[in-house]
Amino acid sequence: MKLVLSRKSHNSLSDQIVQQIAGRIQSSMLTGGEKLPSIRQLSVDAGISFLTVHKAYKKLEQAGMVKSIQGKGVYVERPAQKEAAENSFDWQLSIPAYLTRSSFHSRPKTTYSFDYSAMHSGLLPTIYLADQLTEMLKAEPAILGTYGDVQGDALTREAFSTYFQKQLGLSSAADDLIMTTGLHQGIELIAKTLIGPGDVVITEAPTYPGVLDILMNRGAQVIPIAMDEEGMRADLLAQVAKTYHPKAIYMNPTFQNPTGRSMSERRRKEVLYQAQLHGMFIIEDDSWSELYFDEKPPPKSIKAFDDEGRILFLKGFSKALAPGIRVGTIFAEGPFKKLLLSAKASSDLGTPLLTQRAVLPFLTSDRMMQHFAKLRFALELRRDKAISILSASFDSSVSWTVPEGGLNIWVTFPESVSTVELYEYCLRHDLSFLPGHVCYPYEPASHHLRLTYSLLSERDLEQGLHAFVSLANDFINNRLESGC
Ligand SMILES: Cc1ncc(COP(=O)(O)O)c(C=O)c1O
């Protein structure tokens, strides 16, 4: 087994081993029953001490990922996956791969699906968008015969710029925007352009799992920083910045994925101050700041306080408008913009004109704000429903966030409850959520999970939540009875 270990990393060697083996197990590259190299063998292969490997295997065992059998060796715990056993391409499993968290996207769909941060299609203006798109194509079929500009369609950038100024208080010139195919692509373009092997990048802990895959694939060292009620802790950020000289911070400050928490205005300014002090840039992910439940909108984006181009602000409308369109934008000023344009060109030569134009009628009319008002109301009802079912069903050993906007609730169980095992148990009952461990870069197992309350119909949400609390309570009680 080839592991890539670095003595310069801020992570201990044993934690690096844990992370890499856990990643392979989570992505099913290592399947249940497979034997790990012996402690002696791995310590020789990797040129590290016997004790370091022993410590890593112990941690994996405590996390329930491997099992040590006296006199035989250490084996992967998880039951083998059916496809892996049946197909003749199994040899591919021996090739180290690096996308671990994203493998959750290819998990089976369930009836009660709380695992994708997305919206039920009934909450989205799909019919209006489809009608507008049909009319637009009839009037201008040449849209289909034209490559989009690499930076993005000028009309669409103008519309985004007006929206940013009016609704988000951002003074963005249309020329400072680069249209992307979804917000996710914006993160990838920034990472590809500005993050390289060994660079230190800070994220919130927990964070959006998609960003971890992108950063770790670039060879970055990710340092997760704990949050409190006001968001990422500025005192910890200051310490980490001083010690590790990070290059960048990725954050999703408003109704954060996965916790649903929002960063206070005071904290936003402190984070920006730290970035200025230590020469970092910030990747600010604004996936859904419009989806607030209070009378008052959340604090302004960090970008609104930035006058030196330190923040790369990302906006996407996949969640709140149309995941089938996936239009997003990067607001970048100064030399960064030029670099990102080259990255966009080398990635896909520009986002399709069709999808950019598809959001235009909506973005430029009052409908957009009317749609958001309706969506806020519908999501708040769902959030309330979810919280009331959780409150009525769990004792005080289980806690959760009460988001003031967005799509997600973060649930915390007692430390002895593995949400990876609970996930497998729920899958067998046709129900899924996002196990919390995928939201951390180095934590092999965890007792948190993310519940998305926006994806199901109202009826399925209620039925599914009742099923979830009952499965979770059964699972916890069974463990207690069996003395685990
Ligand atoms: C916080 C966050 N950022 C970005 C994305 C990707 O969004 P898009 O579909 O616009 O690429 C997601 C998707 O779940 C997300 O949760």
Coordinates of C-alpha atoms and ligand atoms in Angstrom, one line a residue:
M1 CA 0.0 0.0 0.0
K2 CA 1.5 3.3 -1.1
L3 CA 0.9 6.1 1.4
V4 CA 2.1 9.7 0.9
L5 CA 3.4 10.9 4.2
S6 CA 5.1 14.2 5.0
R7 CA 7.1 15.0 8.1
K8 CA 6.5 18.7 7.4
S9 CA 2.8 18.4 7.7
H10 CA 1.1 19.9 10.8
N11 CA -0.6 16.5 11.2
S12 CA 1.2 13.7 12.9
L13 CA 2.4 10.8 10.8
S14 CA 0.0 8.5 12.5
D15 CA -2.9 10.9 11.7
Q16 CA -1.8 11.0 8.1
I17 CA -2.0 7.2 7.9
V18 CA -5.4 7.2 9.5
Q19 CA -6.7 9.9 7.1
Q20 CA -5.4 8.1 4.0
I21 CA -6.6 4.6 5.0
A22 CA -10.0 5.9 6.2
G23 CA -10.4 7.8 2.9
R24 CA -9.8 4.6 1.0
I25 CA -12.3 2.7 3.1
Q26 CA -14.9 5.5 2.8
S27 CA -14.6 5.5 -1.0
S28 CA -14.7 1.7 -1.1
M29 CA -11.2 1.4 -2.5
L30 CA -10.6 -0.8 0.4
T31 CA -13.5 -3.1 1.0
G32 CA -14.7 -5.2 3.9
G33 CA -12.6 -8.2 4.7
E34 CA -9.5 -6.9 3.0
K35 CA -6.2 -7.3 4.9
L36 CA -4.1 -4.2 5.6
P37 CA -0.3 -4.5 5.4
S38 CA 1.2 -5.8 8.6
I39 CA 2.4 -3.1 11.0
R40 CA 6.0 -4.2 10.4
Q41 CA 5.6 -4.2 6.6
L42 CA 4.0 -0.7 6.5
S43 CA 6.6 0.8 8.9
V44 CA 9.4 -0.6 6.6
D45 CA 7.6 0.5 3.3
A46 CA 6.9 4.0 4.7
G47 CA 10.2 4.4 6.5
I48 CA 8.5 5.2 9.8
S49 CA 8.5 3.7 13.3
F50 CA 6.6 0.5 14.2
L51 CA 4.9 2.5 17.0
T52 CA 3.5 5.2 14.6
V53 CA 1.8 2.5 12.5
H54 CA 0.5 0.7 15.6
K55 CA -1.0 4.0 16.8
A56 CA -2.7 4.7 13.5
Y57 CA -4.2 1.1 13.3
K58 CA -5.4 1.5 16.9
K59 CA -7.2 4.7 16.0
L60 CA -8.8 3.1 12.9
E61 CA -9.9 0.2 15.1
Q62 CA -11.4 2.6 17.6
A63 CA -13.3 4.3 14.8
G64 CA -14.7 0.9 13.8
M65 CA -13.1 0.9 10.4
V66 CA -10.7 -2.0 10.9
K67 CA -10.5 -5.0 13.1
S68 CA -7.4 -6.6 14.5
I69 CA -7.5 -10.4 14.7
Q70 CA -5.0 -11.9 17.0
G71 CA -2.3 -13.8 15.2
K72 CA -3.8 -13.0 11.7
G73 CA -3.6 -9.3 11.1
V74 CA -5.7 -6.2 10.6
Y75 CA -8.8 -6.3 8.3
V76 CA -11.2 -3.7 6.9
E77 CA -14.4 -3.9 8.9
R78 CA -17.0 -2.8 6.3
P79 CA -19.0 -5.4 4.5
A80 CA -17.9 -5.8 0.9
Q81 CA -19.9 -3.9 -1.6
K82 CA -21.9 -6.0 -4.0
E83 CA -20.6 -4.4 -7.2
A84 CA -17.0 -4.7 -6.2
A85 CA -17.4 -8.4 -5.6
E86 CA -19.2 -9.0 -8.8
N87 CA -17.3 -7.2 -11.4
S88 CA -14.1 -8.1 -13.2
F89 CA -12.5 -4.6 -12.9
D90 CA -11.6 -5.2 -9.2
W91 CA -7.9 -4.7 -10.0
Q92 CA -8.7 -1.0 -10.3
L93 CA -9.3 -0.9 -6.6
S94 CA -5.5 -1.3 -6.1
I95 CA -4.9 2.0 -7.9
P96 CA -4.8 4.8 -5.2
A97 CA -7.5 7.4 -5.9
Y98 CA -8.1 10.6 -4.1
L99 CA -11.8 11.6 -4.3
T100 CA -13.1 10.3 -1.1
R101 CA -15.9 12.5 0.1
S102 CA -17.4 12.9 -3.4
S103 CA -18.1 9.2 -3.4
F104 CA -21.2 9.9 -1.3
H105 CA -22.7 11.5 -4.4
S106 CA -22.8 8.1 -6.1
R107 CA -24.6 6.4 -3.2
P108 CA -28.0 4.9 -3.9
K109 CA -31.0 7.3 -3.8
T110 CA -33.4 6.6 -1.0
T111 CA -37.1 7.3 -0.5
Y112 CA -36.3 9.5 2.5
S113 CA -33.4 11.4 1.3
F114 CA -32.0 14.0 3.7
D115 CA -28.5 13.8 2.3
Y116 CA -28.3 16.3 -0.6
S117 CA -28.2 20.1 0.0
A118 CA -30.7 20.7 -2.7
M119 CA -34.3 21.8 -3.1
H120 CA -37.5 19.9 -3.8
S121 CA -38.3 20.7 -7.5
G122 CA -41.8 21.7 -6.4
L123 CA -40.3 24.7 -4.6
L124 CA -38.5 25.9 -7.8
P125 CA -39.8 28.1 -10.6
T126 CA -39.2 25.4 -13.2
I127 CA -42.3 26.0 -15.3
Y128 CA -41.7 29.7 -15.7
L129 CA -38.0 29.1 -16.5
A130 CA -39.0 26.5 -19.1
D131 CA -41.5 28.8 -20.8
Q132 CA -39.1 31.7 -20.9
L133 CA -36.4 29.4 -22.3
T134 CA -38.7 28.1 -25.0
E135 CA -39.6 31.6 -26.1
M136 CA -36.0 32.8 -26.0
L137 CA -34.9 29.9 -28.2
K138 CA -37.6 30.5 -30.7
A139 CA -36.7 34.1 -30.9
E140 CA -33.0 33.5 -31.0
P141 CA -32.0 30.0 -32.1
A142 CA -28.5 31.2 -32.8
I143 CA -27.9 30.9 -29.0
L144 CA -27.4 27.2 -29.8
G145 CA -25.0 27.9 -32.5
T146 CA -22.7 30.1 -30.6
Y147 CA -19.8 29.4 -28.2
G148 CA -20.2 31.5 -25.0
D149 CA -17.5 34.0 -24.2
V150 CA -14.8 32.6 -21.9
Q151 CA -15.6 35.2 -19.2
G152 CA -19.3 34.7 -19.7
D153 CA -22.1 36.3 -21.6
A154 CA -22.0 40.2 -21.3
L155 CA -25.8 40.5 -20.7
T156 CA -25.8 37.9 -18.0
R157 CA -22.8 39.4 -16.3
E158 CA -24.5 42.8 -16.4
A159 CA -27.6 41.3 -14.8
F160 CA -25.6 39.6 -12.0
S161 CA -23.7 42.9 -11.4
T162 CA -27.1 44.7 -11.0
Y163 CA -28.4 42.0 -8.7
F164 CA -25.2 42.1 -6.6
Q165 CA -25.5 45.9 -6.2
K166 CA -29.2 45.9 -5.4
Q167 CA -29.6 42.8 -3.3
L168 CA -26.2 42.1 -1.8
G169 CA -24.7 45.6 -1.5
L170 CA -21.7 44.6 -3.6
S171 CA -20.3 47.1 -6.0
S172 CA -19.2 44.7 -8.7
A173 CA -18.6 45.8 -12.2
A174 CA -19.8 43.3 -14.9
D175 CA -16.2 43.1 -16.0
D176 CA -15.2 41.8 -12.6
L177 CA -17.4 38.7 -13.0
I178 CA -16.5 35.4 -14.5
M179 CA -19.5 33.1 -15.2
T180 CA -19.1 29.5 -14.1
T181 CA -20.9 26.2 -14.4
G182 CA -22.2 26.2 -10.9
L183 CA -20.5 27.6 -7.8
H184 CA -18.5 24.4 -7.4
Q185 CA -16.6 25.1 -10.6
G186 CA -15.6 28.5 -9.2
I187 CA -14.0 26.8 -6.2
E188 CA -12.2 24.4 -8.5
L189 CA -10.9 27.2 -10.7
I190 CA -9.6 29.2 -7.8
A191 CA -7.9 26.1 -6.3
K192 CA -6.4 25.1 -9.6
T193 CA -5.0 28.6 -10.1
L194 CA -3.9 29.6 -6.6
I195 CA -3.5 26.5 -4.5
G196 CA -0.7 24.0 -4.9
P197 CA 1.0 21.2 -3.0
G198 CA 1.9 22.0 0.5
D199 CA -0.1 25.2 0.6
V200 CA -2.0 25.6 3.9
V201 CA -5.7 26.4 3.5
I202 CA -8.1 27.0 6.4
T203 CA -11.7 25.9 6.4
E204 CA -14.5 26.0 8.9
A205 CA -14.8 22.8 10.9
P206 CA -17.0 21.1 9.8
T207 CA -17.1 22.3 6.2
Y208 CA -18.7 21.7 2.7
P209 CA -17.2 18.2 1.8
G210 CA -16.9 19.1 -1.9
V211 CA -14.3 21.7 -1.0
L212 CA -12.2 19.3 0.9
D213 CA -11.8 17.0 -2.1
I214 CA -10.8 19.9 -4.3
L215 CA -8.2 21.2 -1.8
M216 CA -6.8 17.9 -0.9
N217 CA -6.5 16.9 -4.6
R218 CA -4.3 20.0 -5.0
G219 CA -2.0 18.6 -2.3
A220 CA -3.0 21.4 0.1
Q221 CA -2.8 21.0 3.9
V222 CA -6.2 21.8 5.2
I223 CA -6.5 23.1 8.7
P224 CA -10.1 23.0 10.0
I225 CA -11.0 25.7 12.5
A226 CA -13.7 25.2 15.1
M227 CA -16.8 27.4 15.1
D228 CA -18.9 28.9 17.8
E229 CA -22.3 30.6 17.6
E230 CA -20.7 33.5 15.7
G231 CA -19.0 31.3 13.1
M232 CA -15.3 30.4 12.6
R233 CA -13.4 31.3 15.8
A234 CA -11.2 34.4 15.2
D235 CA -8.9 33.6 18.1
L236 CA -8.0 30.2 16.7
L237 CA -7.7 31.7 13.2
A238 CA -5.1 34.2 14.6
Q239 CA -3.1 31.4 16.2
V240 CA -3.1 29.2 13.2
A241 CA -2.3 32.0 10.9
K242 CA 0.7 33.0 13.0
T243 CA 2.0 29.4 13.2
Y244 CA 1.3 27.9 9.8
H245 CA 1.2 30.9 7.4
P246 CA -1.8 29.8 5.5
K247 CA -2.4 31.0 1.9
A248 CA -6.2 31.1 1.9
I249 CA -9.4 30.6 3.8
Y250 CA -12.4 28.9 2.3
M251 CA -15.7 29.8 4.1
N252 CA -19.4 29.7 3.7
P253 CA -20.3 32.3 6.2
T254 CA -24.1 32.5 5.7
F255 CA -26.2 29.5 6.7
Q256 CA -23.1 27.4 6.5
N257 CA -23.1 24.0 5.0
P258 CA -23.3 21.7 7.0
T259 CA -24.2 23.5 10.3
G260 CA -26.7 26.1 9.0
R261 CA -24.9 28.7 11.2
S262 CA -24.3 32.3 10.2
M263 CA -21.2 34.3 11.0
S264 CA -21.8 37.6 12.8
E265 CA -20.8 40.9 11.2
R266 CA -18.2 41.4 13.9
R267 CA -16.6 38.0 13.2
R268 CA -16.7 38.7 9.4
K269 CA -14.6 41.8 10.0
E270 CA -12.2 40.0 12.3
V271 CA -11.7 37.3 9.7
L272 CA -11.0 39.9 7.1
Y273 CA -8.6 41.6 9.4
Q274 CA -6.7 38.4 10.0
A275 CA -6.5 37.8 6.2
Q276 CA -5.1 41.3 5.7
L277 CA -2.6 40.9 8.6
H278 CA -1.3 37.6 7.4
G279 CA -1.5 38.1 3.6
M280 CA -4.2 35.5 3.0
F281 CA -7.0 35.6 0.5
I282 CA -10.5 34.4 1.2
I283 CA -12.8 32.2 -0.9
E284 CA -16.3 33.3 0.1
D285 CA -19.0 30.9 -0.9
D286 CA -22.5 32.4 -1.0
S287 CA -24.8 29.6 -2.0
W288 CA -28.0 30.8 -0.4
S289 CA -27.7 34.0 1.7
E290 CA -31.2 35.1 0.3
L291 CA -32.8 32.2 2.1
Y292 CA -33.1 33.8 5.6
F293 CA -36.0 33.2 8.0
D294 CA -35.8 36.4 10.1
E295 CA -37.5 39.6 9.1
K296 CA -34.0 41.0 8.6
P297 CA -31.5 39.7 6.1
P298 CA -28.2 38.2 7.4
P299 CA -25.1 40.4 7.7
K300 CA -23.5 41.6 4.5
S301 CA -21.0 39.3 2.8
I302 CA -17.4 39.7 3.8
K303 CA -16.7 40.9 0.2
A304 CA -18.8 44.0 1.0
F305 CA -16.0 45.1 3.5
D306 CA -13.1 44.3 1.1
D307 CA -11.4 47.1 -0.7
E308 CA -8.2 45.4 -1.7
G309 CA -9.4 42.4 -3.8
R310 CA -8.6 40.0 -1.0
I311 CA -11.9 38.1 -1.4
L312 CA -13.0 35.9 -4.2
F313 CA -16.7 36.0 -3.9
L314 CA -18.7 33.1 -5.3
K315 CA -22.4 33.1 -6.0
G316 CA -24.5 30.3 -7.4
F317 CA -28.2 29.8 -8.1
S318 CA -28.3 26.0 -8.4
K319 CA -29.9 25.7 -5.0
A320 CA -32.4 28.5 -4.9
L321 CA -33.3 28.7 -8.6
A322 CA -32.4 25.8 -10.9
P323 CA -29.9 23.0 -10.3
G324 CA -30.6 21.9 -13.9
I325 CA -29.1 25.2 -15.0
R326 CA -26.1 25.5 -12.7
V327 CA -25.1 29.0 -13.3
G328 CA -22.6 30.7 -10.9
T329 CA -20.2 33.5 -10.9
I330 CA -16.8 34.5 -9.4
F331 CA -16.4 38.1 -8.4
A332 CA -12.7 38.7 -8.7
E333 CA -10.8 41.9 -8.9
G334 CA -7.2 42.7 -10.0
P335 CA -4.6 40.3 -11.3
F336 CA -6.5 37.3 -9.9
K337 CA -9.3 37.9 -12.4
K338 CA -6.9 37.5 -15.3
L339 CA -5.4 34.3 -13.9
L340 CA -8.9 32.9 -13.3
L341 CA -9.9 33.6 -16.8
S342 CA -7.0 31.5 -18.1
A343 CA -8.1 28.7 -15.8
K344 CA -11.7 29.0 -17.0
A345 CA -10.4 28.8 -20.6
S346 CA -8.3 25.8 -19.9
S347 CA -11.2 24.1 -18.1
D348 CA -14.1 24.4 -20.6
L349 CA -13.6 27.4 -22.8
G350 CA -16.6 29.1 -21.2
T351 CA -20.0 28.2 -19.7
P352 CA -22.7 27.4 -22.3
L353 CA -24.5 30.5 -23.5
L354 CA -27.9 28.7 -23.2
T355 CA -27.7 28.1 -19.5
Q356 CA -26.5 31.6 -18.8
R357 CA -29.3 33.2 -20.8
A358 CA -31.8 30.8 -19.2
V359 CA -31.6 32.7 -15.8
L360 CA -31.7 36.1 -17.4
P361 CA -35.5 36.7 -17.6
F362 CA -35.8 35.7 -13.9
L363 CA -32.8 37.6 -12.7
T364 CA -33.9 40.9 -14.4
S365 CA -37.6 40.8 -13.2
D366 CA -39.3 41.2 -9.9
R367 CA -40.1 37.5 -10.0
M368 CA -36.7 36.6 -8.5
M369 CA -37.4 38.5 -5.2
Q370 CA -41.0 37.1 -5.1
H371 CA -39.7 33.6 -5.6
F372 CA -37.2 34.1 -2.7
A373 CA -39.9 35.4 -0.4
K374 CA -42.0 32.3 -1.1
L375 CA -39.0 30.0 -0.7
R376 CA -38.1 31.6 2.7
F377 CA -41.6 31.0 3.9
A378 CA -41.7 27.4 2.7
L379 CA -38.2 26.6 4.1
E380 CA -39.0 28.1 7.5
L381 CA -42.0 25.9 7.8
R382 CA -39.9 22.9 7.0
R383 CA -37.2 23.9 9.4
D384 CA -39.8 24.3 12.2
K385 CA -41.3 20.9 11.4
A386 CA -37.9 19.3 11.5
I387 CA -37.0 20.9 14.8
S388 CA -40.3 20.0 16.4
I389 CA -39.9 16.4 15.5
L390 CA -36.3 16.2 16.7
S391 CA -37.3 18.0 20.0
A392 CA -40.1 15.6 20.6
S393 CA -38.1 12.5 19.9
F394 CA -34.6 12.8 21.3
D395 CA -33.4 13.1 24.9
S396 CA -30.9 15.8 25.9
S397 CA -27.9 13.6 24.9
V398 CA -28.7 14.6 21.2
S399 CA -28.4 18.2 20.1
W400 CA -28.8 20.1 16.9
T401 CA -28.4 23.6 15.4
V402 CA -31.5 25.7 14.7
P403 CA -30.5 27.4 11.4
E404 CA -31.9 30.9 10.7
G405 CA -31.8 30.2 7.0
G406 CA -30.6 27.8 4.3
L407 CA -31.2 24.1 4.0
N408 CA -29.4 22.1 6.7
I409 CA -29.5 21.1 10.3
W410 CA -26.4 19.7 12.0
V411 CA -27.2 17.0 14.5
T412 CA -24.8 15.9 17.3
F413 CA -25.1 12.5 19.0
P414 CA -23.1 11.3 22.0
E415 CA -19.5 10.5 21.1
S416 CA -20.1 6.8 21.3
V417 CA -22.6 6.9 18.4
S418 CA -21.0 6.4 15.0
T419 CA -23.0 8.1 12.4
V420 CA -21.2 6.1 9.7
E421 CA -22.8 3.0 11.2
L422 CA -26.1 4.7 11.7
Y423 CA -26.0 5.7 8.1
E424 CA -25.5 2.1 7.0
Y425 CA -28.4 1.1 9.2
C426 CA -30.7 3.8 7.9
L427 CA -29.7 3.0 4.3
R428 CA -31.1 -0.5 4.8
H429 CA -34.4 1.2 5.8
D430 CA -34.4 3.3 2.6
L431 CA -33.4 6.5 4.4
S432 CA -30.2 8.6 4.1
F433 CA -28.4 11.6 5.5
L434 CA -24.9 12.9 5.3
P435 CA -22.6 11.4 7.9
G436 CA -20.6 14.1 9.5
H437 CA -17.1 12.7 9.1
V438 CA -17.0 13.7 5.5
C439 CA -17.2 17.3 6.5
Y440 CA -13.8 17.1 8.3
P441 CA -10.4 16.6 6.5
Y442 CA -8.8 14.3 9.0
E443 CA -11.4 12.9 11.3
P444 CA -12.0 9.2 10.5
A445 CA -15.3 8.9 12.3
S446 CA -17.7 11.2 13.9
H447 CA -20.9 11.5 15.9
H448 CA -22.5 14.2 13.8
L449 CA -24.7 14.2 10.8
R450 CA -26.3 16.7 8.4
L451 CA -30.0 16.6 7.7
T452 CA -31.3 18.6 4.7
Y453 CA -34.9 19.6 5.1
S454 CA -35.5 21.1 1.7
L455 CA -35.2 18.1 -0.6
L456 CA -38.3 16.1 0.1
S457 CA -41.9 16.9 -0.4
E458 CA -43.6 18.2 2.8
R459 CA -45.3 14.9 3.3
D460 CA -42.2 12.8 2.8
L461 CA -40.3 15.2 5.0
E462 CA -42.6 14.6 7.9
Q463 CA -42.8 10.8 7.4
G464 CA -39.1 10.6 6.8
L465 CA -38.2 12.5 9.9
H466 CA -40.4 10.3 12.0
A467 CA -38.7 7.3 10.5
F468 CA -35.3 8.8 11.1
V469 CA -35.8 9.5 14.8
S470 CA -37.2 6.1 15.3
L471 CA -34.3 4.4 13.5
A472 CA -31.8 6.5 15.4
N473 CA -33.3 5.7 18.7
D474 CA -33.5 2.0 17.9
F475 CA -29.9 2.1 16.8
I476 CA -28.8 3.8 20.0
N477 CA -30.8 1.5 22.2
N478 CA -29.5 -1.6 20.4
R479 CA -26.0 -0.5 21.0
L480 CA -26.7 0.2 24.7
E481 CA -28.2 -3.3 25.1
S482 CA -25.3 -5.0 23.3
G483 CA -22.9 -3.1 25.6
C484 CA -21.1 -1.2 22.8
Ligands
LIG1 C1 -21.7 25.2 0.3 C2 -21.8 24.8 -1.1 N1 -21.1 25.4 -2.1 C3 -21.2 25.0 -3.4 C4 -22.0 24.0 -3.8 C5 -22.0 23.6 -5.2 O1 -23.0 24.4 -5.8 P1 -23.3 24.4 -7.4 O2 -24.4 23.4 -7.7 O3 -23.7 25.8 -7.7 O4 -22.0 24.1 -8.1 C6 -22.7 23.3 -2.8 C7 -23.5 22.1 -3.2 O5 -24.1 21.4 -2.4 C8 -22.7 23.7 -1.5 O6 -23.4 23.1 -0.5

